[in-house]
JSON list of C-alpha atoms in Angstrom, two decimals:
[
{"chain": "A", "resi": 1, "resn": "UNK", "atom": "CA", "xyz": [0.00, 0.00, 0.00]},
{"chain": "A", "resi": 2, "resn": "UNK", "atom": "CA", "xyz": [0.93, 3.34, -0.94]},
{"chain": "A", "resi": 3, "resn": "UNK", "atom": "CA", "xyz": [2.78, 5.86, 2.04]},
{"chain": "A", "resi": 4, "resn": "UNK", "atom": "CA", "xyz": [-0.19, 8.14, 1.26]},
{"chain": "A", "resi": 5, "resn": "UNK", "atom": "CA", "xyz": [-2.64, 5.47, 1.42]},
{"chain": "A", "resi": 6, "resn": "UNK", "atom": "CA", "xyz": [-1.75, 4.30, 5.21]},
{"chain": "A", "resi": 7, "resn": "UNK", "atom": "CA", "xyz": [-4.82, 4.26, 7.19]},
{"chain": "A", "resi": 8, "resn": "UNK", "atom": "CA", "xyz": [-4.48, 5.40, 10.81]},
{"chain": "A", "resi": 9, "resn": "UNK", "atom": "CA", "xyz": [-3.48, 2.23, 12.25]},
{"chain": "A", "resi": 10, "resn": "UNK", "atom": "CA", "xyz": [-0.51, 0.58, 12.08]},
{"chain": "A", "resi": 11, "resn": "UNK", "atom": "CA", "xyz": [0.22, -1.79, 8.90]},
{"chain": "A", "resi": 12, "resn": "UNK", "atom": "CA", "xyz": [0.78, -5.13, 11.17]},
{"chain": "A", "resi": 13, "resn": "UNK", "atom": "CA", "xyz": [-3.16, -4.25, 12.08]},
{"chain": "A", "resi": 14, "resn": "UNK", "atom": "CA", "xyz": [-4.09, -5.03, 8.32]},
{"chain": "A", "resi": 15, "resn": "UNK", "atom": "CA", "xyz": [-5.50, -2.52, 5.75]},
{"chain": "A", "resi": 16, "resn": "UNK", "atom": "CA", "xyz": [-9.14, -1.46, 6.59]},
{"chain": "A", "resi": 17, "resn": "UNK", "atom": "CA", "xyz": [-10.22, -0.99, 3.13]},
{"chain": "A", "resi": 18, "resn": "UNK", "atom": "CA", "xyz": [-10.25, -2.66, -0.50]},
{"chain": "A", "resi": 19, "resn": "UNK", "atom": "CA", "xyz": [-11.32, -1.61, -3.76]},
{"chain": "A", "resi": 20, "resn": "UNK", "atom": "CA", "xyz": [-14.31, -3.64, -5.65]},
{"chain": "A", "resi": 21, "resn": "UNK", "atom": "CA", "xyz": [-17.03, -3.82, -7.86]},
{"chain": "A", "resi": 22, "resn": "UNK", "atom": "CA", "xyz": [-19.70, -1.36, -6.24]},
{"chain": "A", "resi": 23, "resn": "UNK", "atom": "CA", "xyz": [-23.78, -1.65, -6.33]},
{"chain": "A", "resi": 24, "resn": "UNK", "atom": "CA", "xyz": [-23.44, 2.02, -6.41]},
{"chain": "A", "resi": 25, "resn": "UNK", "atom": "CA", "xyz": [-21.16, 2.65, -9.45]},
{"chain": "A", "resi": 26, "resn": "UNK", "atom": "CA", "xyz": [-18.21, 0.80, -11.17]},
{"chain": "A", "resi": 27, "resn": "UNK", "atom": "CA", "xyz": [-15.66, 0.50, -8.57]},
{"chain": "A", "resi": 28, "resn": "UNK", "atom": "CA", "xyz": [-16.30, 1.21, -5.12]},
{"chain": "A", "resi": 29, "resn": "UNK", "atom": "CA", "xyz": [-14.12, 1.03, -1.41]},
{"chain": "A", "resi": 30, "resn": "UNK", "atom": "CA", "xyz": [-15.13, -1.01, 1.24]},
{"chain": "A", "resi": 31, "resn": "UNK", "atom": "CA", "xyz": [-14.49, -1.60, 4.53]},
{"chain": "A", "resi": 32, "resn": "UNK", "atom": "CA", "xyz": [-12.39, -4.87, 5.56]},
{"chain": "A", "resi": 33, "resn": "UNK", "atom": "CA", "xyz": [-12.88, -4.67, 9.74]},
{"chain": "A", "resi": 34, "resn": "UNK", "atom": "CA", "xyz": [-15.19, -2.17, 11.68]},
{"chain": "A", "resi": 35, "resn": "UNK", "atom": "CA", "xyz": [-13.84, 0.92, 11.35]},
{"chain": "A", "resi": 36, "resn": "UNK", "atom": "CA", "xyz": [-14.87, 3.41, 14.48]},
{"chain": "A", "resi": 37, "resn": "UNK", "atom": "CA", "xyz": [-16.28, 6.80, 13.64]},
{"chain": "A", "resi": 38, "resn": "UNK", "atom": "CA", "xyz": [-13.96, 9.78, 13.50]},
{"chain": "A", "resi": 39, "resn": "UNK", "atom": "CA", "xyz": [-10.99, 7.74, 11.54]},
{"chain": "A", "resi": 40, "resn": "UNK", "atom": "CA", "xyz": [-9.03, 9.22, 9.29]},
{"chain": "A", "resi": 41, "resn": "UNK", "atom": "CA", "xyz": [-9.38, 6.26, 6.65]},
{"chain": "A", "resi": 42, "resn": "UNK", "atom": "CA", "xyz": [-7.39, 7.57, 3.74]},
{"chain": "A", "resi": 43, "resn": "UNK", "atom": "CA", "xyz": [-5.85, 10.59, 2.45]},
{"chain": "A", "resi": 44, "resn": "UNK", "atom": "CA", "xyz": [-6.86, 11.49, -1.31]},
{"chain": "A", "resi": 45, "resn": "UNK", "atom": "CA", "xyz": [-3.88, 11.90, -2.93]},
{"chain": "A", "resi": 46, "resn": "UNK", "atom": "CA", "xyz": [-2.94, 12.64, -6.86]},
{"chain": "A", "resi": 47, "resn": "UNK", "atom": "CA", "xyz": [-1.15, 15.23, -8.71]},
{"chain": "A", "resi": 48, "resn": "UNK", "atom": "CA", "xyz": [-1.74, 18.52, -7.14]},
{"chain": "A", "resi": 49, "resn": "UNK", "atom": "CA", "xyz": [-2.44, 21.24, -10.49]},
{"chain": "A", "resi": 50, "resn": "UNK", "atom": "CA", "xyz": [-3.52, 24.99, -10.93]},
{"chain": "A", "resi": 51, "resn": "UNK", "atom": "CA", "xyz": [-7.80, 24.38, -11.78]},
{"chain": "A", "resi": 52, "resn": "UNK", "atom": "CA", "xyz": [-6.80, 25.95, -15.52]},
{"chain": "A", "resi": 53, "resn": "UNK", "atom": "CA", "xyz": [-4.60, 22.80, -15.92]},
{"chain": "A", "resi": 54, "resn": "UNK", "atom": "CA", "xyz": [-7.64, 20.53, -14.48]},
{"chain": "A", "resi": 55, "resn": "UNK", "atom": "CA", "xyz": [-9.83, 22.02, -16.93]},
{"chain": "A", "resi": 56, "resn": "UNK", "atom": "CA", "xyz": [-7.83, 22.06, -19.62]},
{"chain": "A", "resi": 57, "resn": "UNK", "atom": "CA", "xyz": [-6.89, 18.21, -18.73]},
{"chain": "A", "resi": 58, "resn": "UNK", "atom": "CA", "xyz": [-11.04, 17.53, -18.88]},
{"chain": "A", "resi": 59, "resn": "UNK", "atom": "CA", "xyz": [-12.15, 20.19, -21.60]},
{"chain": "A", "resi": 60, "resn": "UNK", "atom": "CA", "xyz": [-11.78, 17.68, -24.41]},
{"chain": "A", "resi": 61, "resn": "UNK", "atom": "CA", "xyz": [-14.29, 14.95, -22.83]},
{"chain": "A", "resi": 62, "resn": "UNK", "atom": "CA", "xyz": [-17.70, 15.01, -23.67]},
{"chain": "A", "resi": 63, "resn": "UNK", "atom": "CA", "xyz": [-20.14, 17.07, -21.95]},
{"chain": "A", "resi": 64, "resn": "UNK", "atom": "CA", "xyz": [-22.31, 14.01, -20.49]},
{"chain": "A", "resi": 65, "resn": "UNK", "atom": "CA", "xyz": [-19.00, 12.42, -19.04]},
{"chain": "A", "resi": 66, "resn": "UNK", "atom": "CA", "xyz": [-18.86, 13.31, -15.52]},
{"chain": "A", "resi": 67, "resn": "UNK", "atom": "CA", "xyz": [-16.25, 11.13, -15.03]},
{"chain": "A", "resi": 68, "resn": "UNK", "atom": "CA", "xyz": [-13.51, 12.37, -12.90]},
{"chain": "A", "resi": 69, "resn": "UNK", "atom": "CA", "xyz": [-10.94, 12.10, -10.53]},
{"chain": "A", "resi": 70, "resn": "UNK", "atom": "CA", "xyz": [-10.56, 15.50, -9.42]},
{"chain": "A", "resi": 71, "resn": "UNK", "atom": "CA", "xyz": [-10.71, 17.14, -5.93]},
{"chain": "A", "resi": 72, "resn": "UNK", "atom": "CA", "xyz": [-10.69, 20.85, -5.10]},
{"chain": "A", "resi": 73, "resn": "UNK", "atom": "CA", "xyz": [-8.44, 21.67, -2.23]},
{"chain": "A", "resi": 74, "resn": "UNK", "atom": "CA", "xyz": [-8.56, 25.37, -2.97]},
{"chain": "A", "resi": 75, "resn": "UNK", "atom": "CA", "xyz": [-8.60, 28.53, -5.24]},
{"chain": "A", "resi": 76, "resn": "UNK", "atom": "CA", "xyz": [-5.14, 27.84, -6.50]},
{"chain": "A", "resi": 77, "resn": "UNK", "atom": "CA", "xyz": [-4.93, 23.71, -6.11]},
{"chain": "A", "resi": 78, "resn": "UNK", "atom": "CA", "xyz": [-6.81, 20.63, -7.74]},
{"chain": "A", "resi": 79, "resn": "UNK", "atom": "CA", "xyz": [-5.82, 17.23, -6.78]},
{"chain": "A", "resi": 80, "resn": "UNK", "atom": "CA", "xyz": [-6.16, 15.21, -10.11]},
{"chain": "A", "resi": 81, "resn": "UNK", "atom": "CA", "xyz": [-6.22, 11.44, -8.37]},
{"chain": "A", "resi": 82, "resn": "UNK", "atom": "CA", "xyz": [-6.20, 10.25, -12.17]},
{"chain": "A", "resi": 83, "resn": "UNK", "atom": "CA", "xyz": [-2.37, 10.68, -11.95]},
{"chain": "A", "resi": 84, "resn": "UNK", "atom": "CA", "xyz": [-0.68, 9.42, -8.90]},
{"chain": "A", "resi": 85, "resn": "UNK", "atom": "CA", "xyz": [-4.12, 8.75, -7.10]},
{"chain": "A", "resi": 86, "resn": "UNK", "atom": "CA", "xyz": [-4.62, 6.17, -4.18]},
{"chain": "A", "resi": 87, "resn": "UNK", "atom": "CA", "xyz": [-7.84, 3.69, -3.79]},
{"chain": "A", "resi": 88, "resn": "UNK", "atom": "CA", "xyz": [-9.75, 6.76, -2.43]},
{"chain": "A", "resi": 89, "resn": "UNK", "atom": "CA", "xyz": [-10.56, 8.17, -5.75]},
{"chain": "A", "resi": 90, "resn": "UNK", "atom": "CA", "xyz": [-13.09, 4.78, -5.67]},
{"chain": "A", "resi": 91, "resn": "UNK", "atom": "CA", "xyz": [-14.66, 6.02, -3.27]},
{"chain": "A", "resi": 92, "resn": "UNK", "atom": "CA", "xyz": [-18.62, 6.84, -4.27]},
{"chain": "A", "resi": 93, "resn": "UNK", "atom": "CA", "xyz": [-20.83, 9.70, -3.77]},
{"chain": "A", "resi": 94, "resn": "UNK", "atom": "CA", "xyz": [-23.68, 9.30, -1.48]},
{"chain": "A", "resi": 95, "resn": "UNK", "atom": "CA", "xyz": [-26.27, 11.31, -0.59]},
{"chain": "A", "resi": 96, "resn": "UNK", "atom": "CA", "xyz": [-26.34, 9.32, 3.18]},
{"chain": "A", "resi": 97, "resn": "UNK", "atom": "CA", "xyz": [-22.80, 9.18, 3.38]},
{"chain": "A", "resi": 98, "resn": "UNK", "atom": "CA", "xyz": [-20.84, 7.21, 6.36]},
{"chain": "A", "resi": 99, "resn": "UNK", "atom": "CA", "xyz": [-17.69, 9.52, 5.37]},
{"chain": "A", "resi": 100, "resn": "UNK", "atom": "CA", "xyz": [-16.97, 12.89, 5.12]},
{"chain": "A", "resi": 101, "resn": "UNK", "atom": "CA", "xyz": [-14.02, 14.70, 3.90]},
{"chain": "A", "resi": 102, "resn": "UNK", "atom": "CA", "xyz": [-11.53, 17.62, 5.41]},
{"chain": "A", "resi": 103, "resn": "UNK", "atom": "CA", "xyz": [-9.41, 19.55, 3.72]},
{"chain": "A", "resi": 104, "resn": "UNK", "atom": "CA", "xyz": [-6.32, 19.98, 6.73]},
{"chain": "A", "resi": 105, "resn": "UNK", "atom": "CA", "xyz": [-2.93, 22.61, 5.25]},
{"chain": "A", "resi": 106, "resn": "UNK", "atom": "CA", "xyz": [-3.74, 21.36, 1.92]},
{"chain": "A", "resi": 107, "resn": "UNK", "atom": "CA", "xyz": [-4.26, 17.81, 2.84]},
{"chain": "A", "resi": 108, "resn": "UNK", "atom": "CA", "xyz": [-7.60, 16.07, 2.08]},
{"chain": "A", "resi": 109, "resn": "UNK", "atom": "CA", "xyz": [-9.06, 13.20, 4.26]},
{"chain": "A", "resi": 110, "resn": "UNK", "atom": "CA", "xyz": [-11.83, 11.01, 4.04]},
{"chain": "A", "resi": 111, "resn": "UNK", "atom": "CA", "xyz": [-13.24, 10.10, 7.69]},
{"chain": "A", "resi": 112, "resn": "UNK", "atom": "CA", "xyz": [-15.57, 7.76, 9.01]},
{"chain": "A", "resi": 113, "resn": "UNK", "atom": "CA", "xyz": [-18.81, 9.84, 10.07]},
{"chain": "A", "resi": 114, "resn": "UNK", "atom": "CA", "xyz": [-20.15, 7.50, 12.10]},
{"chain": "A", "resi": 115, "resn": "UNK", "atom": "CA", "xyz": [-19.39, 3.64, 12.85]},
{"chain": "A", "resi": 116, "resn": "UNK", "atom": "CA", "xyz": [-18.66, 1.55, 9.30]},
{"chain": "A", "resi": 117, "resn": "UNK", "atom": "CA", "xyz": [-19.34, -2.13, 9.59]},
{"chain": "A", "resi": 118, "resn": "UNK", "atom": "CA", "xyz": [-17.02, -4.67, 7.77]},
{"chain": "A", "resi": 119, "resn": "UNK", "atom": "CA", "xyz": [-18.23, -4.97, 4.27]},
{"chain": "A", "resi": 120, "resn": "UNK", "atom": "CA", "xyz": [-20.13, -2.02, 3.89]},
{"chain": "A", "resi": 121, "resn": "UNK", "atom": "CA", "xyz": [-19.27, 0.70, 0.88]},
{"chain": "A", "resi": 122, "resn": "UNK", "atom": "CA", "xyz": [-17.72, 3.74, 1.93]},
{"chain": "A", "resi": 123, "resn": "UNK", "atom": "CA", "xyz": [-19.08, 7.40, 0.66]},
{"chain": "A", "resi": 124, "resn": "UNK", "atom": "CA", "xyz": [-19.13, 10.72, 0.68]},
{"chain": "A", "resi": 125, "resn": "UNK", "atom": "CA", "xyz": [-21.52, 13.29, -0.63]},
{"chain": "A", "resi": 126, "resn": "UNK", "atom": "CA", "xyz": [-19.28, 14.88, -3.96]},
{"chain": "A", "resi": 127, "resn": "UNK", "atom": "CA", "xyz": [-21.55, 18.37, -3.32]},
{"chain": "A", "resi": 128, "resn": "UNK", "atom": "CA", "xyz": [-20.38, 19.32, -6.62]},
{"chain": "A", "resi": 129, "resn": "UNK", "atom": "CA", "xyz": [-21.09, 23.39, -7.25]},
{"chain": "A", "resi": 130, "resn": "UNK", "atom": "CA", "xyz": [-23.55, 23.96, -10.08]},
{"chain": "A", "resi": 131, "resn": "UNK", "atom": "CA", "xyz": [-22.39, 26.63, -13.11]},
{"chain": "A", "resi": 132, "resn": "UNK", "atom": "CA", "xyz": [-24.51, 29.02, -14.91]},
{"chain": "A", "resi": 133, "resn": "UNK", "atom": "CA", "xyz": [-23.16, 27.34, -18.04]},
{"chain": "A", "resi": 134, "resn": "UNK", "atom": "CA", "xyz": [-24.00, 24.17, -17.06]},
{"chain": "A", "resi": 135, "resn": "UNK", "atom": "CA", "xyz": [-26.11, 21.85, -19.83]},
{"chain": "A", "resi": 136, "resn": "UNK", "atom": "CA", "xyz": [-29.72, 21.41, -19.47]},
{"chain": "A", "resi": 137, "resn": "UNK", "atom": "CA", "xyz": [-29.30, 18.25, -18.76]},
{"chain": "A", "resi": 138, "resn": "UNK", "atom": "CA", "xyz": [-26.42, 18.56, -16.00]},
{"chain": "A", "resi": 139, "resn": "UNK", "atom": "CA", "xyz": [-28.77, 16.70, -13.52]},
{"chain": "A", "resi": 140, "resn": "UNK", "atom": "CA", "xyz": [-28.69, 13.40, -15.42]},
{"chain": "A", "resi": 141, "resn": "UNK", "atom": "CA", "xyz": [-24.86, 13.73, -16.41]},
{"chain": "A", "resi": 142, "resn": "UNK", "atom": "CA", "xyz": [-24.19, 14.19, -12.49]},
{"chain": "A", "resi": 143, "resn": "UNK", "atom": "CA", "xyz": [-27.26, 11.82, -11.61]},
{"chain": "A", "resi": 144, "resn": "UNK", "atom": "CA", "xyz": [-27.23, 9.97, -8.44]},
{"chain": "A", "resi": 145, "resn": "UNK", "atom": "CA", "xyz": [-27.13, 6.28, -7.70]},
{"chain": "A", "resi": 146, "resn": "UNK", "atom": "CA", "xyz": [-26.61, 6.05, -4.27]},
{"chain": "A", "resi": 147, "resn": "UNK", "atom": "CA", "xyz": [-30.36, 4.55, -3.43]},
{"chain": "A", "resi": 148, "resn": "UNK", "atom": "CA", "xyz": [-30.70, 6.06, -0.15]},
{"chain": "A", "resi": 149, "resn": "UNK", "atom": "CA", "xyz": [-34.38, 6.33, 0.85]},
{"chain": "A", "resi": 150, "resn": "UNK", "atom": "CA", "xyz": [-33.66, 10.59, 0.62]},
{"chain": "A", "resi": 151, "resn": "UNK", "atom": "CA", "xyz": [-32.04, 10.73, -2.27]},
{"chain": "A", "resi": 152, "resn": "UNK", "atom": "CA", "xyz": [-31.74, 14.28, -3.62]},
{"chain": "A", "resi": 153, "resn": "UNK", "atom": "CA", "xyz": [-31.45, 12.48, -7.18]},
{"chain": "A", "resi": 154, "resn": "UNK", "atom": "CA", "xyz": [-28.10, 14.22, -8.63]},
{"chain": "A", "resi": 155, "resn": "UNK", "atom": "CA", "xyz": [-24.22, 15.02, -7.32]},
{"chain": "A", "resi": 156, "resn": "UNK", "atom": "CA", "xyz": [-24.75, 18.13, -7.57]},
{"chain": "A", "resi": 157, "resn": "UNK", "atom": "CA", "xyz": [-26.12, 20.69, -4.49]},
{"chain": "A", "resi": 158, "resn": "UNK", "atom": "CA", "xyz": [-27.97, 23.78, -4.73]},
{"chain": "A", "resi": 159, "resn": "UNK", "atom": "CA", "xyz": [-30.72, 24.84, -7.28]},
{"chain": "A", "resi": 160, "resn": "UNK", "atom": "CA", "xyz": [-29.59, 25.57, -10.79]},
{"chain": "A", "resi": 161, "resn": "UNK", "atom": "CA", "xyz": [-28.64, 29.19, -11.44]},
{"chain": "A", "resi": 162, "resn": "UNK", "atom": "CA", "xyz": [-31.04, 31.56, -13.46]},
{"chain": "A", "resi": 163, "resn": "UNK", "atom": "CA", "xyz": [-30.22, 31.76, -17.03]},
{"chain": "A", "resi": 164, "resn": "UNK", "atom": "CA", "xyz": [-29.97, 35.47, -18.42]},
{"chain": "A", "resi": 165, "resn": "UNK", "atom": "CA", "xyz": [-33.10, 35.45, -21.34]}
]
């Protein structure tokens, strides 16, 4: 396992997580052992660009791929976990999440929100920004799958913006 991936127990305890097929989407992160609430589980790691080089990395892709690996840690810095990333950038959006993540001097964690039993799929809610030049359709590109009984139905948070007529 990756230095960046330790989790925060020692590596003669075992890993706590491992990457597999997910219910929720393609591949998803799941716990091995019970893993107690406030844990730091994994750091998201990648290569750390300006957010002109993440767009200009993801302006070619089509506009219904919402397919990324990026993470914004702040105005200046975009972890791209496409290059260099760690099993967190498996890691599924949910809309009930059992993780959330922190951003700590530059660093970004996933943590355990509350208790995680073995077995069970990690998330986080992605609460990605909406644009005013987003596509009609931005919902269905960015459309949830998460199944939790309150499912807000998208990634994304907010209402969209008001389009100038």
């Amino acid at each position: 396992m990756p230095r960046s991936a330790q989790p925060s127990r020692s590596e003669a305890a075992g890993p706590l997580i491992r990457v597999r097929r997910s219910k929720i989407h393609g591949s998803g992160v799941f716990a091995l052992c019970a893993i107690p609430r406030g844990t730091r589980v994994i750091e998201y790691v990648g290569e750390r660009v300006s957010h002109a080089e993440a767009d200009r990395r993801y302006e070619g892709r089509p506009v219904n791929d919402a397919h990324t690996f990026l993470f914004i840690v702040d105005h200046r810095t975009v972890v791209d976990a496409g290059v260099g990333g760690n099993e967190a950038r498996y890691i599924n959006h949910s809309c009930k999440p059992n993780c959330e993540t922190e951003v700590t001097r530059g660093r970004i964690w996933v943590r355990a929100r509350r208790r995680i039993l073995p077995g069970e799929e990690l998330a986080y809610d992605y609460s990605i920004g909406r644009d005013a030049d987003d596509p009609p359709d931005v919902d269905e590109v960015f459309r949830c799958r998460c199944g939790a009984p309150r499912c807000r139905g998208t990634m994304l948070v907010g209402r969209p913006p008001r389009r100038k007529k």
